[in-house]
Short mmCIF file of C-alpha atoms in Angstrom, two decimals:
data_model
loop_
_atom_site.label_atom_id
_atom_site.label_comp_id
_atom_site.label_asym_id
_atom_site.label_seq_id
_atom_site.Cartn_x
_atom_site.Cartn_y
_atom_site.Cartn_z
CA UNK C 15 -19.27 31.61 33.18
CA UNK C 16 -18.63 34.34 35.73
CA UNK C 17 -15.26 35.91 36.41
CA UNK C 18 -12.78 33.38 37.82
CA UNK C 19 -14.66 30.50 36.07
CA UNK C 20 -15.35 27.61 38.41
CA UNK C 21 -17.34 24.43 38.14
CA UNK C 22 -18.46 22.05 40.78
CA UNK C 23 -16.70 18.71 40.68
CA UNK C 24 -18.87 15.62 39.93
CA UNK C 25 -20.78 14.43 43.00
CA UNK C 26 -21.07 10.80 42.04
CA UNK C 27 -18.50 8.58 43.74
CA UNK C 28 -15.87 6.74 41.65
CA UNK C 29 -16.46 3.15 40.85
CA UNK C 30 -13.30 2.03 42.74
CA UNK C 31 -12.82 4.38 45.71
CA UNK C 32 -9.20 5.26 46.48
CA UNK C 33 -7.86 5.83 49.98
CA UNK C 34 -8.95 8.88 51.98
CA UNK C 35 -5.68 10.89 51.69
CA UNK C 36 -5.97 10.85 47.91
CA UNK C 37 -9.63 11.88 48.08
CA UNK C 38 -8.58 15.07 50.00
CA UNK C 39 -6.06 16.31 47.43
CA UNK C 40 -8.42 18.96 46.15
CA UNK C 41 -11.60 20.69 47.24
CA UNK C 42 -14.83 20.63 45.29
CA UNK C 43 -14.25 23.80 43.29
CA UNK C 44 -12.15 23.65 40.14
CA UNK C 45 -10.55 26.90 39.10
CA UNK C 46 -10.44 26.75 35.26
CA UNK C 47 -8.92 30.15 34.71
CA UNK C 48 -8.30 33.57 36.24
CA UNK C 49 -8.62 37.15 35.05
CA UNK C 50 -6.42 40.27 35.62
CA UNK C 51 -8.91 42.12 37.82
CA UNK C 52 -10.10 39.12 39.80
CA UNK C 53 -10.21 39.34 43.63
CA UNK C 54 -7.04 37.77 45.10
CA UNK C 55 -5.04 37.92 41.87
CA UNK C 56 -1.90 40.01 42.53
CA UNK C 57 1.03 38.75 40.46
CA UNK C 58 4.57 39.36 41.57
CA UNK C 59 6.02 42.01 39.22
CA UNK C 60 8.01 40.49 36.30
CA UNK C 61 9.91 42.86 34.04
CA UNK C 62 11.50 40.83 31.21
CA UNK C 63 14.81 42.27 30.10
CA UNK C 64 15.53 44.16 33.32
CA UNK C 65 19.14 44.89 34.09
CA UNK C 66 19.39 42.64 37.20
CA UNK C 67 17.76 39.50 38.57
CA UNK C 68 16.20 41.60 41.36
CA UNK C 69 14.75 44.16 39.00
CA UNK C 70 13.46 41.41 36.71
CA UNK C 71 11.73 39.46 39.45
CA UNK C 72 11.19 35.66 39.81
CA UNK C 73 9.22 33.54 37.37
CA UNK C 74 6.37 32.07 39.44
CA UNK C 75 4.07 29.54 37.79
CA UNK C 76 2.97 27.24 40.65
CA UNK C 77 -0.70 26.82 41.51
CA UNK C 78 0.04 25.87 45.10
CA UNK C 79 -2.17 27.46 47.76
CA UNK C 80 0.50 29.89 49.00
CA UNK C 81 1.48 31.00 45.52
CA UNK C 82 -1.63 30.81 43.37
CA UNK C 83 -2.62 34.52 43.43
CA UNK C 84 0.99 35.64 43.00
CA UNK C 85 1.63 33.74 39.84
CA UNK C 86 3.16 35.83 37.02
CA UNK C 87 3.48 33.09 34.45
CA UNK C 88 1.22 30.66 32.59
CA UNK C 89 1.82 26.89 32.24
CA UNK C 90 3.65 24.54 34.55
CA UNK C 91 7.26 23.93 35.63
CA UNK C 92 9.29 20.94 34.48
CA UNK C 93 8.63 21.19 30.76
CA UNK C 94 7.23 17.94 29.37
CA UNK C 95 7.72 16.26 32.74
CA UNK C 96 5.00 18.32 34.38
CA UNK C 97 2.52 15.59 33.34
CA UNK C 98 4.50 12.93 35.25
CA UNK C 99 4.55 15.15 38.31
CA UNK C 100 0.73 15.41 38.10
CA UNK C 101 0.59 11.63 37.87
CA UNK C 102 2.87 11.25 40.91
CA UNK C 103 0.59 13.55 42.92
CA UNK C 104 -2.53 11.74 41.73
CA UNK C 105 -1.36 8.31 42.84
CA UNK C 106 -0.03 9.58 46.15
CA UNK C 107 3.70 9.19 45.39
CA UNK C 108 4.35 12.91 45.70
CA UNK C 109 2.86 15.31 48.17
CA UNK C 110 1.15 18.14 46.19
CA UNK C 111 2.68 20.73 48.58
CA UNK C 112 6.22 19.36 48.38
CA UNK C 113 8.90 22.07 48.27
CA UNK C 114 12.42 21.23 47.08
CA UNK C 115 15.33 21.54 49.39
CA UNK C 116 17.92 23.42 47.35
CA UNK C 117 20.81 22.91 49.81
CA UNK C 118 24.11 22.27 47.92
CA UNK C 119 22.36 22.39 44.50
CA UNK C 120 24.07 25.56 43.41
CA UNK C 121 25.89 25.66 39.97
CA UNK C 122 29.33 24.16 39.76
CA UNK C 123 30.54 26.92 37.41
CA UNK C 124 29.81 30.60 37.05
CA UNK C 125 28.29 31.58 33.71
CA UNK C 126 27.47 35.23 33.02
CA UNK C 127 25.78 37.46 33.46
CA UNK C 128 26.17 38.89 29.98
CA UNK C 129 24.53 41.87 28.34
CA UNK C 130 22.11 39.66 26.39
CA UNK C 131 20.52 38.60 29.68
CA UNK C 132 18.92 42.06 29.92
CA UNK C 133 18.03 42.38 26.24
CA UNK C 134 14.37 41.47 25.82
CA UNK C 135 14.97 40.71 22.12
CA UNK C 136 18.07 38.52 22.52
CA UNK C 137 16.63 35.93 24.91
CA UNK C 138 12.93 35.09 24.81
CA UNK C 139 12.74 31.30 25.16
CA UNK C 140 14.56 30.70 28.44
CA UNK C 141 14.93 32.39 31.85
CA UNK C 142 18.49 33.78 31.92
CA UNK C 143 18.33 33.83 35.71
CA UNK C 144 16.81 30.43 35.96
CA UNK C 145 19.88 28.87 37.58
CA UNK C 146 20.11 31.44 40.36
CA UNK C 147 16.83 30.96 42.15
CA UNK C 148 18.32 30.67 45.65
CA UNK C 149 20.89 33.27 45.08
CA UNK C 150 18.60 35.98 43.84
CA UNK C 151 15.15 34.99 44.97
CA UNK C 152 15.77 33.50 48.44
CA UNK C 153 13.57 36.26 49.96
CA UNK C 154 10.60 34.98 48.01
CA UNK C 155 11.31 31.35 48.99
CA UNK C 156 11.48 32.40 52.67
CA UNK C 157 8.04 34.02 52.27
CA UNK C 158 6.63 30.67 51.01
CA UNK C 159 6.46 31.56 47.36
CA UNK C 160 7.09 28.45 45.18
CA UNK C 161 9.91 29.54 42.88
CA UNK C 162 11.66 26.75 40.94
CA UNK C 163 14.90 26.78 38.92
CA UNK C 164 14.63 26.22 35.19
CA UNK C 165 18.41 25.90 34.61
CA UNK C 166 20.94 23.63 36.38
CA UNK C 167 24.70 23.57 35.89
CA UNK C 168 26.86 20.56 36.80
CA UNK C 169 29.99 18.69 35.76
CA UNK C 170 30.69 15.13 34.86
CA UNK C 171 32.82 12.60 32.96
CA UNK C 172 31.76 11.04 29.67
CA UNK C 173 32.81 7.54 28.60
CA UNK C 174 32.30 6.79 24.90
CA UNK C 175 33.67 3.95 22.79
CA UNK C 176 34.15 6.39 19.98
CA UNK C 177 36.41 8.54 22.14
CA UNK C 178 38.48 5.47 22.91
CA UNK C 179 38.92 5.08 19.17
CA UNK C 180 39.87 8.75 18.73
CA UNK C 181 42.54 8.28 21.40
CA UNK C 182 43.75 5.05 19.81
CA UNK C 183 44.23 6.78 16.41
CA UNK C 184 45.95 9.78 18.03
CA UNK C 185 43.25 12.34 17.35
CA UNK C 186 42.81 12.97 21.08
CA UNK C 187 45.32 12.53 23.85
CA UNK C 188 45.06 11.73 27.56
CA UNK C 189 46.08 15.07 28.96
CA UNK C 190 44.40 14.85 32.39
CA UNK C 191 42.54 18.12 31.70
CA UNK C 192 40.09 17.38 28.93
CA UNK C 193 40.65 13.61 28.60
CA UNK C 194 41.46 11.58 31.74
CA UNK C 195 44.02 8.79 31.93
CA UNK C 196 41.02 6.44 31.81
CA UNK C 197 39.96 7.96 28.51
CA UNK C 198 36.94 9.83 29.89
CA UNK C 199 35.96 13.33 28.70
CA UNK C 200 35.61 16.02 31.37
CA UNK C 201 32.49 18.06 30.62
CA UNK C 202 30.40 20.83 32.13
CA UNK C 203 26.65 20.27 31.54
CA UNK C 204 23.84 22.78 31.51
CA UNK C 205 20.16 21.70 31.44
CA UNK C 206 17.50 24.27 30.56
CA UNK C 207 13.75 24.07 30.52
CA UNK C 208 11.71 26.35 28.18
CA UNK C 209 10.46 29.68 29.50
CA UNK C 210 8.81 31.76 26.75
CA UNK C 211 8.44 35.52 26.86
CA UNK C 212 5.37 35.61 24.54
CA UNK C 213 5.78 39.17 23.09
CA UNK C 214 9.41 38.30 22.21
CA UNK C 215 8.56 34.90 20.75
CA UNK C 216 5.80 36.43 18.63
CA UNK C 217 8.14 39.13 17.42
CA UNK C 218 10.84 36.60 16.53
CA UNK C 219 8.43 34.82 14.21
CA UNK C 220 6.85 37.98 12.89
CA UNK C 221 3.32 37.30 14.16
CA UNK C 222 0.91 38.97 16.54
CA UNK C 223 1.06 37.90 20.20
CA UNK C 224 -2.68 37.26 20.15
CA UNK C 225 -2.21 34.87 17.26
CA UNK C 226 0.49 33.01 19.09
CA UNK C 227 -1.57 32.75 22.27
CA UNK C 228 -4.65 31.48 20.39
CA UNK C 229 -2.60 28.80 18.49
CA UNK C 230 -0.97 27.62 21.67
CA UNK C 231 -4.38 27.42 23.37
CA UNK C 232 -6.15 25.61 20.53
CA UNK C 233 -3.36 23.14 19.65
CA UNK C 234 -2.88 22.02 23.24
CA UNK C 235 -6.51 21.06 23.53
CA UNK C 236 -7.26 24.19 25.54
CA UNK C 237 -4.79 23.11 28.22
CA UNK C 238 -3.96 26.65 29.33
CA UNK C 239 -7.00 28.93 29.25
CA UNK C 240 -4.99 31.80 30.76
CA UNK C 241 -3.25 32.19 27.42
CA UNK C 242 -6.61 33.78 26.48
CA UNK C 243 -7.94 35.28 29.73
CA UNK C 244 -4.65 36.63 31.16
CA UNK C 245 -3.10 38.97 28.56
CA UNK C 246 -1.29 40.64 31.46
CA UNK C 247 0.80 37.47 32.00
CA UNK C 248 3.52 37.58 29.40
CA UNK C 249 5.57 34.51 30.33
CA UNK C 250 4.58 30.94 29.39
CA UNK C 251 6.24 27.67 30.43
CA UNK C 252 5.32 25.26 27.64
CA UNK C 253 5.05 21.51 28.16
CA UNK C 254 7.83 20.71 25.74
CA UNK C 255 11.37 19.30 25.98
CA UNK C 256 14.28 21.52 26.81
CA UNK C 257 17.92 21.38 26.00
CA UNK C 258 21.30 20.33 27.33
CA UNK C 259 24.64 22.09 26.80
CA UNK C 260 27.89 20.07 26.90
CA UNK C 261 30.98 22.27 27.37
CA UNK C 262 34.48 20.81 26.72
CA UNK C 263 37.07 23.06 28.35
CA UNK C 264 36.74 26.14 30.46
CA UNK C 265 33.20 27.66 30.21
CA UNK C 266 34.82 31.15 30.59
CA UNK C 267 36.56 30.69 27.25
CA UNK C 268 33.16 30.73 25.46
CA UNK C 269 32.83 34.50 25.80
CA UNK C 270 36.58 35.14 25.52
CA UNK C 271 37.30 36.64 22.06
CA UNK C 272 40.94 35.46 22.27
CA UNK C 273 39.81 31.78 22.51
CA UNK C 274 38.63 29.64 19.57
CA UNK C 275 35.17 28.07 19.80
CA UNK C 276 34.02 24.94 18.00
CA UNK C 277 30.25 24.26 18.21
CA UNK C 278 27.52 22.03 17.12
CA UNK C 279 23.77 22.60 17.62
CA UNK C 280 22.21 19.19 17.53
CA UNK C 281 18.53 18.20 17.44
CA UNK C 282 17.57 14.92 19.12
CA UNK C 283 17.35 11.72 17.07
CA UNK C 284 16.83 8.82 19.46
CA UNK C 285 17.06 6.11 16.85
CA UNK C 286 20.49 7.19 15.67
CA UNK C 287 21.99 9.01 18.65
CA UNK C 288 21.19 6.26 21.17
CA UNK C 289 20.52 3.08 19.20
CA UNK C 290 22.73 3.58 16.10
CA UNK C 291 20.18 3.54 13.29
CA UNK C 292 22.07 4.16 10.06
CA UNK C 293 19.22 5.72 8.03
CA UNK C 294 20.54 9.19 8.97
CA UNK C 295 23.77 10.89 9.89
CA UNK C 296 22.68 12.13 13.34
CA UNK C 297 24.94 10.00 15.50
CA UNK C 298 27.97 10.26 13.21
CA UNK C 299 27.54 14.02 13.28
CA UNK C 300 27.15 14.05 17.04
CA UNK C 301 30.20 11.87 17.69
CA UNK C 302 32.30 13.80 15.14
CA UNK C 303 31.34 17.09 16.80
CA UNK C 304 32.20 15.76 20.28
CA UNK C 305 35.63 14.74 19.06
CA UNK C 306 36.21 18.10 17.40
CA UNK C 307 35.00 19.99 20.42
CA UNK C 308 37.33 18.01 22.74
CA UNK C 309 40.28 18.57 20.43
CA UNK C 310 39.54 22.36 20.30
CA UNK C 311 39.60 22.37 24.11
CA UNK C 312 42.93 20.45 24.12
CA UNK C 313 44.34 23.05 21.77
CA UNK C 314 43.50 25.86 24.22
CA UNK C 315 40.05 26.80 22.99
CA UNK C 316 36.65 25.48 24.00
CA UNK C 317 34.03 23.22 22.45
CA UNK C 318 30.24 23.28 22.94
CA UNK C 319 27.56 20.85 21.84
CA UNK C 320 23.93 22.06 22.36
CA UNK C 321 21.45 19.14 22.33
CA UNK C 322 17.81 20.15 21.73
CA UNK C 323 14.83 17.85 22.35
CA UNK C 324 13.34 18.21 18.86
CA UNK C 325 12.84 14.60 17.84
CA UNK C 326 12.19 13.93 14.18
CA UNK C 327 12.60 17.61 13.18
CA UNK C 328 10.12 18.39 16.00
CA UNK C 329 7.54 16.27 14.17
CA UNK C 330 7.93 13.46 16.69
CA UNK C 331 9.12 9.86 16.44
CA UNK C 332 5.71 8.39 15.42
CA UNK C 333 5.62 10.75 12.41
CA UNK C 334 9.25 9.99 11.58
CA UNK C 335 8.60 6.23 11.53
CA UNK C 336 5.47 6.64 9.39
CA UNK C 337 7.65 8.59 6.92
CA UNK C 338 10.26 5.83 6.99
CA UNK C 339 7.59 3.33 6.03
CA UNK C 340 6.33 5.49 3.21
CA UNK C 341 9.85 6.06 1.91
CA UNK C 342 10.68 2.36 1.74
CA UNK C 343 7.37 1.35 0.21
CA UNK C 344 7.00 4.03 -2.52
CA UNK C 345 7.28 3.11 -6.12
CA UNK C 346 10.89 3.21 -7.27
CA UNK C 347 12.22 2.72 -3.73
CA UNK C 348 13.63 5.13 -1.16
CA UNK C 349 15.20 7.85 -3.38
CA UNK C 350 16.70 11.21 -2.48
CA UNK C 351 14.43 12.77 -5.04
CA UNK C 352 11.38 12.07 -2.91
CA UNK C 353 13.01 12.44 0.54
CA UNK C 354 11.24 15.68 1.62
CA UNK C 355 8.05 14.96 -0.37
CA UNK C 356 7.29 11.82 1.79
CA UNK C 357 7.58 13.91 5.02
CA UNK C 358 5.31 16.59 3.63
CA UNK C 359 2.67 14.04 2.63
CA UNK C 360 2.54 12.68 6.18
CA UNK C 361 3.24 15.77 8.35
CA UNK C 362 2.14 18.57 6.10
CA UNK C 363 5.46 20.33 6.56
CA UNK C 364 9.05 19.01 6.08
CA UNK C 365 10.49 20.54 9.27
CA UNK C 366 8.98 22.15 12.38
CA UNK C 367 12.14 22.93 14.28
CA UNK C 368 11.93 26.59 13.26
CA UNK C 369 15.34 27.57 14.54
CA UNK C 370 14.43 31.21 15.34
CA UNK C 371 14.51 30.57 19.08
CA UNK C 372 17.60 28.37 19.01
CA UNK C 373 20.22 31.21 19.32
CA UNK C 374 18.89 32.24 22.74
CA UNK C 375 21.04 29.64 24.46
CA UNK C 376 24.13 30.89 22.65
CA UNK C 377 23.50 34.44 23.82
CA UNK C 378 22.97 33.11 27.35
CA UNK C 379 26.43 31.50 27.15
CA UNK C 380 28.00 34.80 25.99
CA UNK C 381 28.80 33.57 22.44
CA UNK C 382 29.94 36.37 20.11
CA UNK C 383 31.83 34.35 17.52
CA UNK C 384 31.95 30.70 16.48
CA UNK C 385 35.21 29.75 14.78
CA UNK C 386 34.07 26.28 13.61
CA UNK C 387 30.40 25.53 13.22
CA UNK C 388 29.83 21.82 12.62
CA UNK C 389 26.54 21.67 10.72
CA UNK C 390 25.22 21.58 7.20
CA UNK C 391 21.96 23.26 8.19
CA UNK C 392 21.27 26.62 6.58
CA UNK C 393 18.36 27.18 8.88
CA UNK C 394 20.60 27.01 12.00
CA UNK C 395 23.40 28.96 10.32
CA UNK C 396 21.05 31.85 9.29
CA UNK C 397 19.31 31.93 12.66
CA UNK C 398 22.65 32.30 14.45
CA UNK C 399 24.14 34.88 12.10
CA UNK C 400 20.97 36.88 11.98
CA UNK C 401 20.99 37.06 15.80
CA UNK C 402 24.31 38.87 15.67
CA UNK C 403 26.79 36.02 16.19
CA UNK C 404 29.64 35.63 13.64
CA UNK C 405 30.43 32.22 12.17
CA UNK C 406 33.97 32.02 10.73
CA UNK C 407 33.95 28.50 9.20
CA UNK C 408 31.23 25.95 8.46
CA UNK C 409 32.22 22.31 8.75
CA UNK C 410 30.30 19.42 7.24
CA UNK C 411 30.65 15.75 8.23
CA UNK C 412 33.54 13.92 6.41
CA UNK C 413 32.42 11.59 3.69
CA UNK C 414 33.86 8.49 5.39
CA UNK C 415 31.63 9.10 8.45
CA UNK C 416 28.40 8.77 6.47
CA UNK C 417 26.51 5.44 6.69
CA UNK C 418 25.49 4.06 3.27
CA UNK C 419 21.76 4.21 3.95
CA UNK C 420 22.03 7.83 5.00
CA UNK C 421 23.10 8.99 1.52
CA UNK C 422 19.41 9.51 0.64
CA UNK C 423 19.06 12.12 3.38
CA UNK C 424 22.39 13.82 2.78
CA UNK C 425 22.03 14.21 -0.99
CA UNK C 426 18.41 15.40 -0.68
CA UNK C 427 19.48 18.08 1.83
CA UNK C 428 22.44 19.22 -0.30
CA UNK C 429 20.07 19.54 -3.33
CA UNK C 430 17.63 21.49 -1.13
CA UNK C 431 20.36 24.07 -0.39
CA UNK C 432 22.11 22.68 2.68
CA UNK C 433 25.76 23.52 3.07
CA UNK C 434 28.35 21.39 1.36
CA UNK C 435 31.95 21.77 0.13
CA UNK C 436 31.25 19.15 -2.55
CA UNK C 437 29.07 18.75 -5.65
CA UNK C 438 25.36 19.72 -5.60
CA UNK C 439 23.42 16.85 -7.09
CA UNK C 440 21.03 17.44 -10.04
CA UNK C 441 17.51 16.10 -10.26
CA UNK C 442 18.62 13.13 -12.36
CA UNK C 443 21.39 12.39 -9.85
CA UNK C 444 18.93 12.38 -6.94
CA UNK C 445 16.85 9.69 -8.64
CA UNK C 446 19.88 7.46 -8.69
CA UNK C 447 20.52 7.82 -4.88
CA UNK C 448 18.59 5.06 -3.23
CA UNK C 449 18.39 3.57 0.25
CA UNK C 450 17.83 -0.03 1.27
CA UNK C 451 14.69 -1.87 0.10
CA UNK C 452 12.45 -3.64 2.65
CA UNK C 453 13.88 -7.10 1.65
CA UNK C 454 17.31 -5.89 2.63
CA UNK C 455 16.22 -5.07 6.24
CA UNK C 456 13.82 -7.99 6.78
CA UNK C 457 13.75 -9.53 10.31
#
């Protein structure tokens, strides 16, 4: 096709015509992609790693009429929720030209800026200025450019039965600062959507940027052709889940070297975290880390839990359940010896979280040292330490917190090299560690 590839929309009418307003959503020309030298394409300058928000420039990804030619990023805002926005527009529930009213949406707490925000190698998977759209890019908003926040900061109370238990046994106390008289935890929350600086992401994984772009194009079904046709656009907003940070105590203490920091980096496990499945230790680890973070805050330090949307080791919940079935049905039962093997048989790889991008959020928070890191994951530990952050102590989950059926996972991980303060099981020992059989979980 010619430059600025377009195709004519089908001329035959739909079988069930929809109302006229929906029919007028788009004109008859479909812009499949754009090119750097195309007429009307003049992206707003974007200098990743610049020293200030103004020098860096806003991230602009919208295809709205007023913004289309000024876009300096590939993809769509909203992370994985961009698809639901498209559906809302298609059915007439949301006007395609809707612009948010950002009145009174500013952050509840000041975080940063820190030196890492202007280091193009320290932060490559999020926009460090994504929470300050109105503050720094109001001029562009006033000109009609569709600039959207990718970070939001708020505060809340958390009410958990496990925290009630921690108070009851004297582990936490109602101090009015961290734990209210009603037993609720005071927390500062940060939500962040992914914003990838493609050269930095490629460098982090030790691959060519062109290889990364091609893989992203191919394995999303060709969803974003500009990954191929717009090498001048270096920023990509992928349609994946983001992360949430939960801060217990004063956020300013995170970057204060005189204050202790307890932290957990947790990857989503819906079955355990939300519904209490006992085949893994995810919820026990999460609850334990929340308790430890709150206690650190009560002792004058600060606690942080970072929650990533990487369900099933980023393999997804369908793959995870297929693996569960294979584990329970295999000859000899669900043994620790075959724990990773079953995952590899189904998914082709045992883990796709690839923690190389994970430390970005820690650098955004100003973390220089973690006094207590609650995790047994070597992958997370090495990613953090290799990014320049010191970890003083590694903390694993106490034995009495582990559900019986989760022993398969824990022992397999320890044998595979995960951190432990206890005994490392041998091959023969792994064969003896078994989970429930199907007849023990029949419905």
